[in-house]
Amino acid sequence: MFRAVSRFATRPVGLVFPLQQLQQSQQQPLASLTARWSSTRTSNNKTNNDDKVFHRTSFVHPLSQVVLEYLQSRKSGWLLQQGLDHSLTINPDGSFQLKYPTLDPNINQARIFTQYDRIEAKHYLVVKKGYLNERYMLQDNKASPWHANKKSVYDRIHVSVDEMIHAVERLDGLERERMMQRGRKQ
């Protein structure tokens, strides 16, 4: 489970992964991620073979952290339904990516990720799936915090995540309708 001590951490968050999984891939199952405060890096713990754990310090951007916590705590059923529960990747810049499962690795894989646009100075939640290619603003770094929306950062992020989920569900509904219409024509 993805947990963190503080939502807006000023220090890096250490993610604890099973050693064997870390050697195979940087992608980690969302349900098995745990986060703890750590400012040190260790290559691996020398313990018995049953209990090998690799400690690695990774920075998770606070906005990405809020999105992940909300998905985990309030939208975990949706994550499971979409097949996103085993595809979390934490990037070096603190952003994350969730990839949809696919049978063909050569096709452009659908994904949900966070992104910072340096030109606009805005943080986004992005979804790319089929014809859906949308960005949902998480934070505008140019906006004055005193004149901005009165909602809390958490509420605004939760609304953005809900809007993204609604768009994906609309797309899924349209795809189901197309499949049913094709079935009727045949």
Coordinates of N, CA and C in Angstrom, one line a residue:
M1 N 0.8 -1.2 0.0 CA 0.0 0.0 0.0 C 0.9 1.2 0.0
F2 N 0.5 2.3 -0.7 CA 1.3 3.5 -0.8 C 0.9 4.4 0.3
R3 N 1.8 4.6 1.2 CA 1.5 5.5 2.4 C 2.7 6.4 2.6
A4 N 2.4 7.6 3.1 CA 3.5 8.5 3.4 C 3.2 9.2 4.7
V5 N 4.2 9.6 5.4 CA 4.1 10.2 6.7 C 3.5 11.6 6.5
S6 N 3.9 12.4 5.6 CA 3.4 13.7 5.4 C 3.0 13.9 3.9
R7 N 1.9 14.6 3.7 CA 1.4 14.8 2.3 C 2.4 15.7 1.6
F8 N 2.8 16.8 2.2 CA 3.7 17.7 1.6 C 5.1 17.6 2.2
A9 N 5.8 16.6 1.8 CA 7.1 16.3 2.3 C 8.2 17.3 1.7
T10 N 9.1 17.7 2.6 CA 10.2 18.5 2.0 C 11.4 17.7 1.9
R11 N 11.4 16.4 2.4 CA 12.5 15.5 2.3 C 12.0 14.4 1.4
P12 N 13.0 13.7 0.8 CA 12.6 12.5 -0.1 C 11.9 11.4 0.7
V13 N 11.1 10.7 0.1 CA 10.4 9.6 0.7 C 11.1 8.3 0.2
G14 N 11.4 7.4 1.1 CA 12.1 6.2 0.8 C 11.0 5.1 0.5
L15 N 11.1 4.5 -0.7 CA 10.2 3.5 -1.0 C 10.8 2.1 -0.8
V16 N 10.1 1.2 -0.2 CA 10.7 -0.1 0.1 C 10.1 -1.1 -0.8
F17 N 11.0 -1.8 -1.6 CA 10.6 -2.8 -2.6 C 11.3 -4.1 -2.3
P18 N 10.6 -5.2 -2.6 CA 11.3 -6.5 -2.5 C 12.5 -6.5 -3.5
L19 N 13.6 -7.0 -3.1 CA 14.8 -7.0 -3.9 C 14.6 -7.7 -5.2
Q20 N 14.0 -8.8 -5.3 CA 13.8 -9.5 -6.5 C 13.0 -8.7 -7.5
Q21 N 12.0 -8.1 -7.1 CA 11.2 -7.3 -8.0 C 12.0 -6.1 -8.5
L22 N 12.8 -5.4 -7.6 CA 13.5 -4.3 -8.1 C 14.5 -4.7 -9.1
Q23 N 15.1 -5.8 -9.0 CA 16.1 -6.3 -10.0 C 15.4 -6.5 -11.4
Q24 N 14.2 -7.0 -11.3 CA 13.5 -7.3 -12.6 C 13.0 -6.1 -13.3
S25 N 12.5 -5.1 -12.5 CA 11.8 -4.0 -13.2 C 11.7 -2.8 -12.2
Q26 N 11.6 -1.6 -12.7 CA 11.4 -0.5 -11.8 C 9.9 -0.3 -11.5
Q27 N 9.0 -1.0 -12.3 CA 7.6 -0.9 -12.0 C 7.2 -1.7 -10.8
Q28 N 6.4 -1.2 -9.9 CA 6.0 -1.8 -8.7 C 4.5 -1.9 -8.6
P29 N 4.0 -2.9 -8.0 CA 2.5 -3.0 -7.8 C 2.1 -1.9 -6.8
L30 N 1.0 -1.2 -7.2 CA 0.5 -0.1 -6.4 C 0.2 -0.6 -5.0
A31 N -0.4 -1.8 -4.9 CA -0.9 -2.3 -3.6 C 0.2 -2.6 -2.7
S32 N 1.5 -2.9 -3.2 CA 2.5 -3.3 -2.3 C 3.5 -2.2 -2.0
L33 N 3.3 -1.0 -2.4 CA 4.2 0.1 -2.2 C 4.0 0.6 -0.7
T34 N 5.1 0.8 -0.1 CA 5.1 1.5 1.2 C 6.1 2.6 1.2
A35 N 5.8 3.7 1.9 CA 6.8 4.8 1.9 C 7.2 5.1 3.3
R36 N 8.4 5.4 3.5 CA 8.9 5.8 4.9 C 9.9 6.9 4.7
W37 N 10.1 7.7 5.7 CA 11.1 8.8 5.7 C 12.4 8.2 5.7
S38 N 13.3 8.6 4.8 CA 14.6 8.1 4.8 C 15.5 9.2 4.0
S39 N 16.7 9.4 4.5 CA 17.6 10.3 3.8 C 18.9 9.5 3.5
T40 N 18.9 8.2 3.7 CA 20.1 7.5 3.3 C 19.8 6.4 2.3
R41 N 20.8 6.0 1.6 CA 20.7 5.0 0.6 C 21.5 3.8 1.0
T42 N 21.0 2.6 0.9 CA 21.7 1.4 1.2 C 21.5 0.5 0.0
S43 N 22.5 -0.3 -0.4 CA 22.3 -1.2 -1.6 C 21.4 -2.4 -1.3
N44 N 21.6 -3.1 -0.2 CA 20.7 -4.1 0.2 C 21.0 -4.5 1.7
N45 N 20.0 -5.0 2.3 CA 20.3 -5.5 3.7 C 20.8 -6.9 3.6
K46 N 21.7 -7.2 4.5 CA 22.3 -8.6 4.5 C 21.5 -9.3 5.6
T47 N 20.4 -9.9 5.2 CA 19.6 -10.7 6.2 C 19.4 -12.1 5.6
N48 N 18.6 -12.9 6.2 CA 18.3 -14.2 5.7 C 17.6 -14.0 4.3
N49 N 17.6 -15.1 3.5 CA 17.1 -15.0 2.2 C 15.6 -14.8 2.1
D50 N 14.8 -15.2 3.2 CA 13.4 -14.9 3.2 C 13.0 -13.5 3.4
D51 N 13.9 -12.7 3.9 CA 13.6 -11.3 4.3 C 14.4 -10.3 3.6
K52 N 14.8 -10.5 2.4 CA 15.7 -9.5 1.6 C 14.8 -8.4 1.2
V53 N 15.2 -7.2 1.6 CA 14.6 -5.9 1.2 C 15.6 -4.9 0.8
F54 N 15.3 -4.3 -0.3 CA 16.2 -3.2 -0.9 C 15.6 -1.9 -0.4
H55 N 16.4 -1.1 0.2 CA 16.0 0.3 0.6 C 16.5 1.3 -0.4
R56 N 15.6 2.0 -1.0 CA 16.0 3.0 -2.0 C 15.3 4.3 -1.7
T57 N 16.0 5.4 -1.6 CA 15.4 6.7 -1.4 C 14.9 7.2 -2.8
S58 N 13.6 7.6 -2.8 CA 13.1 8.2 -4.0 C 12.3 9.4 -3.7
F59 N 12.4 10.4 -4.5 CA 11.6 11.6 -4.3 C 10.2 11.4 -4.9
V60 N 9.1 11.6 -4.2 CA 7.8 11.6 -4.7 C 7.3 13.0 -4.6
H61 N 7.0 13.7 -5.7 CA 6.5 15.1 -5.6 C 5.2 15.1 -4.8
P62 N 5.1 16.1 -4.0 CA 3.9 16.2 -3.1 C 2.6 16.1 -3.9
L63 N 2.5 16.8 -5.1 CA 1.2 16.7 -5.8 C 1.0 15.3 -6.3
S64 N 2.0 14.6 -6.8 CA 1.9 13.2 -7.2 C 1.5 12.3 -6.0
Q65 N 2.0 12.6 -4.9 CA 1.7 11.9 -3.7 C 0.2 12.0 -3.3
V66 N -0.3 13.2 -3.4 CA -1.7 13.4 -3.1 C -2.6 12.6 -4.1
V67 N -2.2 12.7 -5.4 CA -3.0 11.9 -6.4 C -2.9 10.4 -6.1
L68 N -1.8 9.9 -5.8 CA -1.6 8.5 -5.5 C -2.4 8.1 -4.3
E69 N -2.3 8.9 -3.2 CA -3.0 8.6 -2.0 C -4.5 8.6 -2.2
Y70 N -5.0 9.5 -3.0 CA -6.4 9.6 -3.3 C -6.9 8.3 -4.2
L71 N -6.1 8.0 -5.2 CA -6.4 6.8 -6.0 C -6.4 5.6 -5.1
Q72 N -5.4 5.5 -4.2 CA -5.3 4.3 -3.4 C -6.4 4.2 -2.4
S73 N -6.8 5.3 -1.7 CA -7.7 5.2 -0.6 C -9.2 5.3 -1.1
R74 N -9.4 6.1 -2.1 CA -10.8 6.3 -2.5 C -11.2 5.6 -3.9
K75 N -10.2 5.3 -4.7 CA -10.5 4.8 -6.0 C -9.8 3.5 -6.3
S76 N -9.5 2.7 -5.3 CA -8.8 1.5 -5.5 C -9.6 0.5 -6.4
G77 N -10.9 0.5 -6.2 CA -11.7 -0.4 -7.0 C -11.6 -0.1 -8.5
W78 N -11.6 1.2 -8.8 CA -11.4 1.7 -10.2 C -10.1 1.3 -10.7
L79 N -9.0 1.4 -9.9 CA -7.7 1.0 -10.3 C -7.6 -0.4 -10.7
L80 N -8.2 -1.3 -9.8 CA -8.3 -2.7 -10.1 C -9.1 -3.0 -11.4
Q81 N -10.2 -2.4 -11.5 CA -11.0 -2.6 -12.7 C -10.3 -2.2 -14.0
Q82 N -9.5 -1.2 -14.0 CA -8.7 -0.7 -15.1 C -7.4 -1.5 -15.3
G83 N -7.0 -2.3 -14.4 CA -5.8 -3.1 -14.5 C -4.6 -2.3 -14.2
L84 N -4.7 -1.2 -13.4 CA -3.6 -0.3 -13.1 C -2.9 -0.6 -11.8
D85 N -3.3 -1.7 -11.1 CA -2.8 -2.0 -9.8 C -1.4 -2.5 -9.8
H86 N -0.8 -2.9 -10.9 CA 0.5 -3.5 -11.0 C 1.5 -2.7 -11.9
S87 N 1.2 -1.4 -12.1 CA 2.0 -0.7 -13.1 C 2.6 0.6 -12.6
L88 N 2.7 0.9 -11.4 CA 3.2 2.2 -10.9 C 4.7 2.3 -11.1
T89 N 5.1 3.4 -11.7 CA 6.5 3.7 -11.8 C 6.7 5.1 -11.2
I90 N 7.6 5.2 -10.3 CA 8.0 6.6 -9.8 C 9.2 7.0 -10.5
N91 N 9.1 8.2 -11.2 CA 10.2 8.7 -12.0 C 11.1 9.5 -11.1
P92 N 12.4 9.7 -11.6 CA 13.4 10.4 -10.8 C 13.0 11.9 -10.4
D93 N 12.1 12.5 -11.2 CA 11.7 13.9 -10.9 C 10.5 13.9 -9.9
G94 N 10.1 12.8 -9.4 CA 9.0 12.7 -8.4 C 7.6 12.5 -9.0
S95 N 7.6 12.5 -10.4 CA 6.3 12.3 -11.0 C 6.0 10.8 -11.0
F96 N 4.9 10.3 -11.5 CA 4.6 8.9 -11.5 C 3.9 8.6 -12.9
Q97 N 3.8 7.3 -13.1 CA 3.2 6.8 -14.3 C 2.5 5.5 -14.0
L98 N 1.2 5.4 -14.4 CA 0.5 4.1 -14.4 C 0.2 3.7 -15.8
K99 N 0.6 2.5 -16.2 CA 0.4 2.0 -17.5 C -0.7 1.0 -17.6
Y100 N -1.6 1.1 -18.6 CA -2.6 0.1 -18.8 C -2.0 -1.1 -19.3
P101 N -2.6 -2.3 -18.9 CA -2.0 -3.6 -19.4 C -2.3 -3.7 -20.9
T102 N -1.4 -4.3 -21.6 CA -1.6 -4.5 -23.1 C -1.0 -5.9 -23.5
L103 N -1.5 -6.5 -24.5 CA -1.0 -7.7 -25.0 C 0.1 -7.5 -26.0
D104 N 0.1 -6.4 -26.6 CA 1.1 -6.1 -27.7 C 2.0 -5.0 -27.2
P105 N 3.3 -5.3 -26.8 CA 4.2 -4.2 -26.3 C 4.6 -3.2 -27.4
N106 N 4.3 -3.5 -28.7 CA 4.7 -2.6 -29.8 C 3.7 -1.4 -30.0
I107 N 2.5 -1.5 -29.4 CA 1.6 -0.4 -29.6 C 1.8 0.6 -28.5
N108 N 1.3 1.8 -28.8 CA 1.5 3.0 -27.9 C 0.6 2.7 -26.7
Q109 N 1.2 2.4 -25.6 CA 0.5 2.0 -24.4 C -0.2 3.2 -23.7
A110 N -1.5 2.9 -23.3 CA -2.3 3.9 -22.6 C -1.7 4.0 -21.2
R111 N -1.8 5.3 -20.7 CA -1.2 5.5 -19.4 C -1.8 6.8 -18.8
I112 N -1.6 6.8 -17.5 CA -1.9 8.0 -16.7 C -0.7 8.4 -16.0
F113 N -0.4 9.7 -16.0 CA 0.9 10.2 -15.4 C 0.8 11.6 -15.0
T114 N 1.7 12.0 -14.1 CA 1.8 13.5 -13.7 C 3.0 14.1 -14.5
Q115 N 2.8 15.4 -14.7 CA 3.8 16.1 -15.6 C 3.9 17.5 -15.2
Y116 N 5.1 18.1 -15.3 CA 5.2 19.5 -15.0 C 5.6 20.2 -16.3
D117 N 4.8 21.2 -16.7 CA 5.1 22.0 -17.9 C 5.9 23.2 -17.5
R118 N 7.2 23.2 -17.9 CA 8.0 24.3 -17.5 C 7.7 25.7 -18.1
I119 N 7.1 25.7 -19.3 CA 6.8 26.9 -20.0 C 5.6 27.6 -19.3
E120 N 4.5 26.7 -19.0 CA 3.3 27.3 -18.3 C 3.5 27.3 -16.8
A121 N 4.5 26.7 -16.3 CA 4.7 26.5 -14.8 C 3.5 25.9 -14.1
K122 N 3.0 24.8 -14.7 CA 1.8 24.2 -14.2 C 2.1 22.7 -14.1
H123 N 1.5 22.1 -13.0 CA 1.6 20.6 -12.8 C 0.2 20.0 -13.3
Y124 N 0.4 18.9 -14.1 CA -0.8 18.3 -14.7 C -0.9 16.8 -14.3
L125 N -2.1 16.3 -14.3 CA -2.4 14.9 -14.4 C -2.9 14.7 -15.8
V126 N -2.2 13.7 -16.5 CA -2.4 13.5 -17.9 C -2.9 12.0 -18.1
V127 N -3.9 11.9 -19.0 CA -4.4 10.6 -19.3 C -4.3 10.4 -20.9
K128 N -3.7 9.4 -21.3 CA -3.6 9.0 -22.8 C -4.1 7.6 -22.9
K129 N -5.3 7.5 -23.5 CA -5.9 6.2 -23.7 C -6.8 6.3 -24.9
G130 N -6.5 5.5 -26.0 CA -7.3 5.6 -27.2 C -7.3 7.0 -27.8
Y131 N -8.5 7.5 -28.0 CA -8.6 8.9 -28.5 C -8.5 9.9 -27.4
L132 N -8.5 9.5 -26.2 CA -8.5 10.4 -25.0 C -7.0 10.8 -24.8
N133 N -6.8 12.1 -24.8 CA -5.5 12.7 -24.5 C -5.8 14.0 -23.8
E134 N -5.9 14.0 -22.5 CA -6.3 15.2 -21.8 C -5.4 15.4 -20.6
R135 N -5.3 16.7 -20.3 CA -4.5 17.1 -19.1 C -5.5 17.8 -18.1
Y136 N -5.2 17.5 -16.8 CA -6.0 18.1 -15.7 C -5.1 18.8 -14.8
M137 N -5.3 20.1 -14.7 CA -4.3 20.9 -13.9 C -4.4 20.6 -12.4
L138 N -3.3 20.3 -11.8 CA -3.1 20.1 -10.4 C -2.8 21.3 -9.7
Q139 N -1.9 22.1 -10.3 CA -1.4 23.4 -9.6 C -0.8 24.3 -10.6
D140 N -1.1 25.6 -10.5 CA -0.6 26.6 -11.3 C 0.5 27.4 -10.4
N141 N 1.7 27.2 -10.8 CA 2.8 27.9 -9.9 C 2.9 29.4 -10.2
K142 N 2.2 29.9 -11.2 CA 2.3 31.3 -11.5 C 1.1 32.1 -10.7
A143 N 0.1 31.3 -10.3 CA -1.0 31.9 -9.7 C -0.7 32.3 -8.2
S144 N -1.1 33.4 -7.8 CA -0.9 33.8 -6.4 C -1.7 33.0 -5.5
P145 N -1.1 32.5 -4.4 CA -1.9 31.6 -3.5 C -3.0 32.4 -2.8
W146 N -2.9 33.7 -2.7 CA -3.9 34.5 -2.0 C -5.1 34.8 -2.8
H147 N -4.9 34.8 -4.2 CA -6.0 35.1 -5.1 C -6.6 33.9 -5.8
A148 N -6.0 32.8 -5.4 CA -6.4 31.5 -6.1 C -7.8 31.0 -5.6
N149 N -8.2 29.9 -6.1 CA -9.4 29.2 -5.7 C -9.4 29.0 -4.2
K150 N -10.5 29.2 -3.5 CA -10.6 29.0 -2.1 C -10.5 27.6 -1.6
K151 N -10.7 26.6 -2.6 CA -10.7 25.2 -2.2 C -9.2 24.8 -1.8
S152 N -9.1 23.8 -0.9 CA -7.8 23.4 -0.5 C -7.1 22.7 -1.7
V153 N -5.8 22.6 -1.6 CA -5.0 21.9 -2.7 C -5.6 20.5 -2.8
Y154 N -5.8 19.8 -1.7 CA -6.3 18.4 -1.7 C -7.6 18.3 -2.5
D155 N -8.6 19.3 -2.2 CA -9.9 19.2 -2.8 C -9.8 19.4 -4.3
R156 N -8.9 20.4 -4.7 CA -8.7 20.7 -6.2 C -8.1 19.4 -6.9
I157 N -7.2 18.8 -6.2 CA -6.6 17.6 -6.8 C -7.6 16.5 -6.9
H158 N -8.4 16.3 -5.9 CA -9.4 15.2 -5.9 C -10.4 15.5 -7.0
V159 N -10.8 16.7 -7.2 CA -11.7 17.0 -8.3 C -11.1 16.7 -9.7
S160 N -9.8 17.1 -9.8 CA -9.1 16.8 -11.1 C -9.0 15.3 -11.3
V161 N -8.7 14.5 -10.3 CA -8.7 13.0 -10.4 C -10.0 12.5 -10.8
D162 N -11.1 13.0 -10.1 CA -12.5 12.5 -10.4 C -12.9 12.9 -11.9
E163 N -12.5 14.1 -12.3 CA -12.8 14.4 -13.7 C -12.0 13.5 -14.7
M164 N -10.8 13.2 -14.4 CA -10.0 12.3 -15.3 C -10.7 10.9 -15.3
I165 N -11.1 10.4 -14.1 CA -11.8 9.1 -14.1 C -13.1 9.1 -14.9
H166 N -13.8 10.2 -14.7 CA -15.1 10.3 -15.5 C -14.8 10.3 -17.0
A167 N -13.8 11.0 -17.4 CA -13.5 11.0 -18.9 C -13.1 9.6 -19.4
V168 N -12.3 8.8 -18.6 CA -11.9 7.5 -18.9 C -13.1 6.6 -19.0
E169 N -14.0 6.7 -18.0 CA -15.3 5.9 -18.0 C -16.2 6.2 -19.2
R170 N -16.2 7.5 -19.6 CA -17.0 7.9 -20.8 C -16.4 7.2 -22.0
L171 N -15.1 7.2 -22.1 CA -14.4 6.6 -23.3 C -14.7 5.1 -23.2
D172 N -14.6 4.5 -22.1 CA -14.8 3.0 -22.0 C -16.3 2.7 -22.4
G173 N -17.2 3.6 -22.0 CA -18.6 3.4 -22.3 C -18.8 3.5 -23.8
L174 N -18.2 4.4 -24.5 CA -18.3 4.6 -25.9 C -17.7 3.4 -26.6
E175 N -16.6 2.9 -26.1 CA -16.0 1.7 -26.7 C -16.9 0.5 -26.6
R176 N -17.5 0.3 -25.5 CA -18.5 -0.8 -25.3 C -19.6 -0.7 -26.3
E177 N -20.2 0.6 -26.4 CA -21.3 0.8 -27.4 C -20.8 0.4 -28.8
R178 N -19.7 0.8 -29.2 CA -19.2 0.5 -30.5 C -19.1 -1.0 -30.7
M179 N -18.6 -1.7 -29.7 CA -18.4 -3.2 -29.8 C -19.8 -3.8 -29.9
M180 N -20.8 -3.3 -29.2 CA -22.1 -3.9 -29.2 C -22.8 -3.6 -30.6
Q181 N -22.5 -2.4 -31.2 CA -23.1 -2.1 -32.5 C -22.4 -2.9 -33.6
R182 N -21.1 -3.2 -33.5 CA -20.5 -4.1 -34.4 C -21.0 -5.5 -34.3
G183 N -21.3 -5.9 -33.1 CA -21.9 -7.3 -32.9 C -23.3 -7.4 -33.5
R184 N -24.1 -6.3 -33.4 CA -25.4 -6.3 -34.0 C -25.4 -6.4 -35.5
K185 N -24.4 -5.7 -36.1 CA -24.3 -5.6 -37.6 C -23.9 -6.9 -38.2
Q186 N -23.2 -7.7 -37.4 CA -22.7 -9.0 -38.0 C -23.7 -10.1 -37.8

